[in-house]
Every structure is written in structure tokens, then in C-alpha cells.
C-alpha atoms as one frame of an Amber mdcrd trajectory, in Angstrom:
protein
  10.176 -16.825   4.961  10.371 -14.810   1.688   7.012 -12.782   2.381   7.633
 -12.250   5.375  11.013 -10.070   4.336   9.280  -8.933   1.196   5.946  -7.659
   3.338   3.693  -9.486   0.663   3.522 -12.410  -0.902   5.057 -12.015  -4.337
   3.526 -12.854  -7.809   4.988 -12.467 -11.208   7.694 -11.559  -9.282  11.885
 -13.189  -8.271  13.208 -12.212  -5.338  16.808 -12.143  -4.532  17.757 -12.850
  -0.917  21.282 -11.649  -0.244  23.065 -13.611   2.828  26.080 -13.388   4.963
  28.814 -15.588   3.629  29.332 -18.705   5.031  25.765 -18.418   7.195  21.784
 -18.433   5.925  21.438 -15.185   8.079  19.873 -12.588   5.667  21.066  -9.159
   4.902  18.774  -7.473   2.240  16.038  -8.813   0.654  15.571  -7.793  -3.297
  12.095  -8.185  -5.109  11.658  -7.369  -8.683   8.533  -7.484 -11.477   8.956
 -10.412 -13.767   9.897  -8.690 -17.235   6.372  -8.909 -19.322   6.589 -10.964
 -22.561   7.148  -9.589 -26.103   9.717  -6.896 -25.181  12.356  -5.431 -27.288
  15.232  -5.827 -27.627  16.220  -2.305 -26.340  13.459  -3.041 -23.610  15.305
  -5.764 -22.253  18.368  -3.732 -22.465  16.599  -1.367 -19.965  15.462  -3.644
 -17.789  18.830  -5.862 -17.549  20.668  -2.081 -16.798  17.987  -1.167 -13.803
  18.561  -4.998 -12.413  22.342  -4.488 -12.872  22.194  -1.328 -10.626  20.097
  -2.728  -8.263  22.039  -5.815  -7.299  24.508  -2.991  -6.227  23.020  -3.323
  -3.480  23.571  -6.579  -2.662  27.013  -5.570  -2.213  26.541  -2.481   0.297
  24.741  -4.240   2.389  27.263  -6.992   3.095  25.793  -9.800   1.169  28.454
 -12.265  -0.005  26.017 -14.780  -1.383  22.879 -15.099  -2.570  19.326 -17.321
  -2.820  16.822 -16.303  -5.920  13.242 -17.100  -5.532  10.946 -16.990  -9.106
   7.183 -16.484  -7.969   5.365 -17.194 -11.725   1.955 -16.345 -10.995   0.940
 -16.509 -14.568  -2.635 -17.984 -15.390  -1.128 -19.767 -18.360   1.869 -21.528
 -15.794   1.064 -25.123 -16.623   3.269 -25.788 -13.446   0.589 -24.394 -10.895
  -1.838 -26.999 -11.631  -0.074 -29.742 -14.066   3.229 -31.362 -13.274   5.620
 -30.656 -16.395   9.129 -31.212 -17.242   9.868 -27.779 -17.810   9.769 -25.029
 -15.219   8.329 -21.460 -16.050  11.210 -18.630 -17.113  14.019 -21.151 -17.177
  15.955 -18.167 -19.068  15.462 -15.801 -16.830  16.520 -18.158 -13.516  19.626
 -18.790 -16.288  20.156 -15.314 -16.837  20.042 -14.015 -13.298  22.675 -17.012
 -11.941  25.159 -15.304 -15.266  24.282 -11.932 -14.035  25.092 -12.899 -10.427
  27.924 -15.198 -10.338  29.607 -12.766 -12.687  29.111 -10.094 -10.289  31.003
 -12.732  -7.875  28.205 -13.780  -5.898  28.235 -17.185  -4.615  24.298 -18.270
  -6.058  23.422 -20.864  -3.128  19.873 -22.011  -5.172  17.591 -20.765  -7.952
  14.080 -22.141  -7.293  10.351 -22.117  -8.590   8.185 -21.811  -5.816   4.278
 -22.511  -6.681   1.678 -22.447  -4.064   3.471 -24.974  -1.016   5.644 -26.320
  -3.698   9.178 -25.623  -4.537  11.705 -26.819  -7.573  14.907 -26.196  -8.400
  16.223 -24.314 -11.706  20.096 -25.787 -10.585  19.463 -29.908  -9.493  19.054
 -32.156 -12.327  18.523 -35.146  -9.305  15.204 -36.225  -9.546  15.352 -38.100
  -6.174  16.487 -34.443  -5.117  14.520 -32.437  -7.053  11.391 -34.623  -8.519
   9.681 -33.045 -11.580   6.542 -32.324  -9.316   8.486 -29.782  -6.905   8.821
 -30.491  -3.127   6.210 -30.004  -0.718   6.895 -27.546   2.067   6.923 -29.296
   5.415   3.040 -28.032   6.869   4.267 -28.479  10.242   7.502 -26.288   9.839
   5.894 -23.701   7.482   3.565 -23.344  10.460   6.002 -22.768  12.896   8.122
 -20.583  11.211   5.128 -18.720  10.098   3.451 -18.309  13.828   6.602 -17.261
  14.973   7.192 -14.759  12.605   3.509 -13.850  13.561   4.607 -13.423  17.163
   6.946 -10.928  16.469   4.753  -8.344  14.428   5.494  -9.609  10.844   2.123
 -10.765   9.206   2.637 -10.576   5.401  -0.135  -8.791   3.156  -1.437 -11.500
   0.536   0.224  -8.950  -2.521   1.806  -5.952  -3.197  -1.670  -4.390  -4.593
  -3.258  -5.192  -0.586  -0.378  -2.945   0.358  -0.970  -0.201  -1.771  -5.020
  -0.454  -0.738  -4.197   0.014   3.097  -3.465   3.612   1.878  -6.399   3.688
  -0.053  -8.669   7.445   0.396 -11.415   7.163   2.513 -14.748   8.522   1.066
 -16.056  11.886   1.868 -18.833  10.849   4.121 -16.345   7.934   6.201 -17.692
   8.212   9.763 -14.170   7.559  10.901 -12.981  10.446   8.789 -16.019  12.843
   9.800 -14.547  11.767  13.365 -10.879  13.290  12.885 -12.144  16.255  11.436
 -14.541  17.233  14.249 -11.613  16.369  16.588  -9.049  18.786  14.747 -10.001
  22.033  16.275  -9.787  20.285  19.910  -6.040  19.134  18.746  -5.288  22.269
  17.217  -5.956  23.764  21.061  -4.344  21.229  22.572  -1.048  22.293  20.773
   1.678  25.037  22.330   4.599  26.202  20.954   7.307  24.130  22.203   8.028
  21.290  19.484   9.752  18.974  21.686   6.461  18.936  24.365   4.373  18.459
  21.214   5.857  15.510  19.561   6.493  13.469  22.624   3.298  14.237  23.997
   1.893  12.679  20.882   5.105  10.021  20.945   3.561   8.867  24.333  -0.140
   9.150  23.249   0.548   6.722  20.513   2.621   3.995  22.613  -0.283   3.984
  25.124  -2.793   3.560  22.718  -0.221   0.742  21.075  -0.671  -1.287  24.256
  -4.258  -2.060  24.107  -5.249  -1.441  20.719  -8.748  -0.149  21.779  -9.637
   0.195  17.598 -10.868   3.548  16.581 -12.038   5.285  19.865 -11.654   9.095
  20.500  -7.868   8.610  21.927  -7.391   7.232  18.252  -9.383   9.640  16.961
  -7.409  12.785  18.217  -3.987  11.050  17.243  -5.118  11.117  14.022  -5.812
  14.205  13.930  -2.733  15.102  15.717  -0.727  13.685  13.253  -1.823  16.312
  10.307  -1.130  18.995  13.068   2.953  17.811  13.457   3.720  17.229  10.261
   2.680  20.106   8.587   5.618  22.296   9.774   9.285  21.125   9.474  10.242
  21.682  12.764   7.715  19.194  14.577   7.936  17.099  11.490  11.295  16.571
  11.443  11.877  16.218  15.622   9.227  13.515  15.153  11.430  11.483  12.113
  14.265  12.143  15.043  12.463  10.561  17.710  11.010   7.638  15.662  14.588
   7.003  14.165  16.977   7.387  17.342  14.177   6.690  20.389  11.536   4.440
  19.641  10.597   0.813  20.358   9.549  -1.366  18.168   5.756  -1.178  19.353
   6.031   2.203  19.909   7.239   2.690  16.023   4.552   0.246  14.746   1.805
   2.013  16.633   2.929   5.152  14.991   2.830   3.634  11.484  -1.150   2.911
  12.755  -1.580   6.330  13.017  -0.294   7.520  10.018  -1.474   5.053   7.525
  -5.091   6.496   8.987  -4.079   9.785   9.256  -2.899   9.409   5.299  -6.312
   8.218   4.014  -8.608  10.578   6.293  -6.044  13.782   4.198  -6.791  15.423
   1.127  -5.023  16.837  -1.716  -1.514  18.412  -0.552  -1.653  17.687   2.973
  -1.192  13.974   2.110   2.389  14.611   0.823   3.939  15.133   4.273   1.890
  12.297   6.359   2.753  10.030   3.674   6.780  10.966   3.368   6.881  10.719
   6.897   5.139   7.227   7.215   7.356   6.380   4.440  10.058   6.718   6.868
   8.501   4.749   9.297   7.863   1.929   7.064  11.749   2.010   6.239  12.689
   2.199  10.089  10.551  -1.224  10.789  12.307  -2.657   7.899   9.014  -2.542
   5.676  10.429  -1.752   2.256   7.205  -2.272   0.471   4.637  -0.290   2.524
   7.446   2.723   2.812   7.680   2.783  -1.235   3.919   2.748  -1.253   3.496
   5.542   1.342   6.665   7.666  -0.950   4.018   6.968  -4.388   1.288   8.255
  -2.666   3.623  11.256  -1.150   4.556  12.585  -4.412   1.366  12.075  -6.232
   0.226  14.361  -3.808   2.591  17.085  -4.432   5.578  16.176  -6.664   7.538
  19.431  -5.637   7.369  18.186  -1.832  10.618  18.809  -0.403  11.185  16.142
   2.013
């Protein structure tokens, strides 16, 4: 489940799943870096105070209990390939079930999870918990995992995949050299009411959603329709309206399409508002990872953008 509600699948990471108490519904899902070795003391400090503040929200999101999931990925994690005693970052599961029981969370499991096998920091039971780990049922991983599928939610294989969907295209991209010929053509197409604009493009986009017909010429001019609505706040900010009061699922997701093209086919400034505002999309489909991608990539662009 846990890259499925992270977006990725997490390495050198632990993930803190915050649930509903008395239920394994999730509320919030929580993924931090693994601290790097060899910090100092007043390092540590740091990091303990941004983990501290972050668990905060934990609590406004209605999570009375809590599930923490330590992804390794080290090279040098003897655990990966060789079954040992001893289980990676012990300490740190240790330190996180302090933090989190003091904060009067009720810590339902810390685990290890390598690959399709998962180990307890908590059970000392080896006929519970053998040294090895437990193998992941295939057949229920599968299911859980198509079904998640089903409904839109296919996990990127890490966090740096998500950050190179957003990735420039070159100069010479015939995709790009598409959009830009098809600017003008959108530019005409555009009058001056804001509401006839954005759902125009609104409905555009959710037809286009339904068939998926890859990077034709109705894809083309979204694309370049996007730059066009975004660039003023008016349009831009009827269009976050829309998307955050009106839209579907599929019709939100096949916005986020758009954009995340529209975002690599821009240059220089004009990337700072496509990528806010698919930022906000991300957020709206509940993909925390791709909108704090699209937010770096909005104010490396222009740090002094406003939205």
C-alpha cells in the first residue's frame, strides 16, 4: 500500500502512516529522508526539531495512531541480500516509537520492509517475526496492487522518476516545436470572458481524458492553451476554482496531463505559474509528491512568484 499513498516507492526513506483510532483506515501519509550517517550532534538536533514539527501533522489531520515503515535502501544493508540478526537503523525505529508514543500516539508496528520482505523492529517472536522477515503474500500484493491500479494510482519506482516527469524538453523536441506553432492559433482562439475561456479549455481537457488519443493536435493546442490561462491571475485563478470545487476525478487527472507537458515544453519565467498551478493539482488528487516537485520547479523558475 505504502507507495501507493507516498506516489513512489520509497528508499532511504521511513514513512509514517497516521490512522483513525480504533480502524486501519488511513488519514495522512508522512515520508521522510533517512538522516545520512556521521552527523553532528547539532545536525541531529535539526533534524529531530523539523521531524518534531512535522508529526504535527499527524494530529490535524485526525490521526490517533500510527504505523512506521523504514525503507533502508543502502548498498551496504546486509539485510537486502543476507539474513542477519540485526535489522538496519534499529535506533532510529527506537527513536521514532519515543518520539511518537510521547507525543501520545498509539505506535500500532515499526517494520523493515526490504524488497517483498517485511520484519518487525517491536516482536521479539521468532515464530512471529523470523529473523529472515516475512514474505508478502504474491497473490494479495497483486490484488491490492491491480486494484489500486484500477483506480488511477500507479506508483513511480522513486521520488527522482517523479521529479524527471517534469524534466525540460530539449530545444529541438518535435512535441515542443508542435505547441509552439499551435500558440498563435490558441492565442486567437481566446476572448475576453475568463469564465468561457477556462471551461472551454476545462471541457477540452475531459474530452481528450476519455480517449487518451497521446499527443495529437487536440493535445497539442491544450498545451498550448494552458501557458495562455495561466499567465494572468484572473483565468489562472478561476481555473484553481474550477479544478478545486468542480472537477472529477478524470477530469482533474487529465488536467495534471496537460500541465506536466505544458511545464516541460515552458521556458525560463513562464514555468513558475504552470508549475504552481499543477502543484495544486497534484495536491487536489492527493499526490503530495508530484505537487512538491511541480512547487521546486515553480520557484526555481522565479523565486519572487506570487502565487
Amino acid at each position: 500500500m505504502v507507495p501507493h499513498l507516498v506516489g513512489f516507492v520509497p528508499e532511504h526513506s521511513f514513512v509514517v502512516v497516521g490512522l483513525e483510532l480504533g480502524s486501519n483506515r488511513s488519514v495522512i501519509t508522512l515520508r521522510f529522508d533517512i538522516p545520512p550517517a556521521g552527523l553532528s550532534d547539532d545536525e541531529l538536533v535539526q533534524v529531530l526539531g523539523v521531524w518534531t514539527y512535522s508529526m504535527e501533522a499527524l494530529r490535524r489531520a485526525g490521526a490517533a495512531a500510527v504505523t512506521v515503515v523504514l525503507y533502508p535502501g543502502d548498498a551496504d544493508d546486509r539485510w537486502s541480500d543476507v539474513v542477519v540478526d540485526e535489522l538496519p537503523y534499529r535506533e532510529l525505529a527506537e527513536l521514532l516509537e519515543e518520539m511518537l508514543v510521547a507525543a501520545e500516539y498509539e505506535v500500532r508496528e515499526v517494520v523493515c520492509v526490504v524488497g517483498e520482505r517485511v520484519r518487525s523492529y517491536l516482536c521479539d517472536n521468532l515464530d512471529c517475526c523470523p529473523t529472515e522477515g516475512r514474505a508478502l503474500d504474491p497473490s494479495e500484493a497483486l490484488r491490492i496492487r491491480a486494484s489500486l491500479v484500477e483506480q488511477g494510482s500507479a506508483p513511480m519506482p522513486s521520488r527522482r522518476a517523479v521529479a524527471e516527469a517534469l524534466d525540460a524538453r530539449e530545444d529541438d523536441d518535435e512535441f515542443r516545436g508542435a505547441v509552439l506553432r499551435a500558440r498563435p492559433g490558441a492565442l486567437a482562439r481566446q476572448s475576453s470572458d475568463v469564465v468561457q475561456d477556462v471551461e472551454a479549455f476545462l471541457h477540452a481537457a475531459a474530452r481528450w481524458g476519455r480517449d487518451r488519443d497521446g499527443r495529437t493536435q487536440r493535445f497539442t493546442r491544450l498545451v498550448a492553451t494552458a501557458g495562455l490561462l495561466v499567465t494572468d491571475i484572473a483565468p489562472r485563478d478561476y481555473l484553481l476554482r474550477e479544478l478545486a470545487v468542480e472537477c472529477d476525478r478524470p477530469e482533474l487527472e487529465a488536467v495534471r496531463a496537460v500541465l506536466t507537458e505544458a511545464v516541460r515544453c515552458a521556458r525560463g519565467p513562464e514555468v513558475a505559474p504552470l508549475a504552481a498551478v499543477l502543484g495544486v493539482a497534484a495536491w487536489l488528487a492527493g499526490d503530495g509528491a508530484a505537487a512538491r516537485v511541480a512547487l521546486d520547479r515553480s520557484l526555481a523558475a522565479d523565486p519572487a512568484y506570487s502565487l
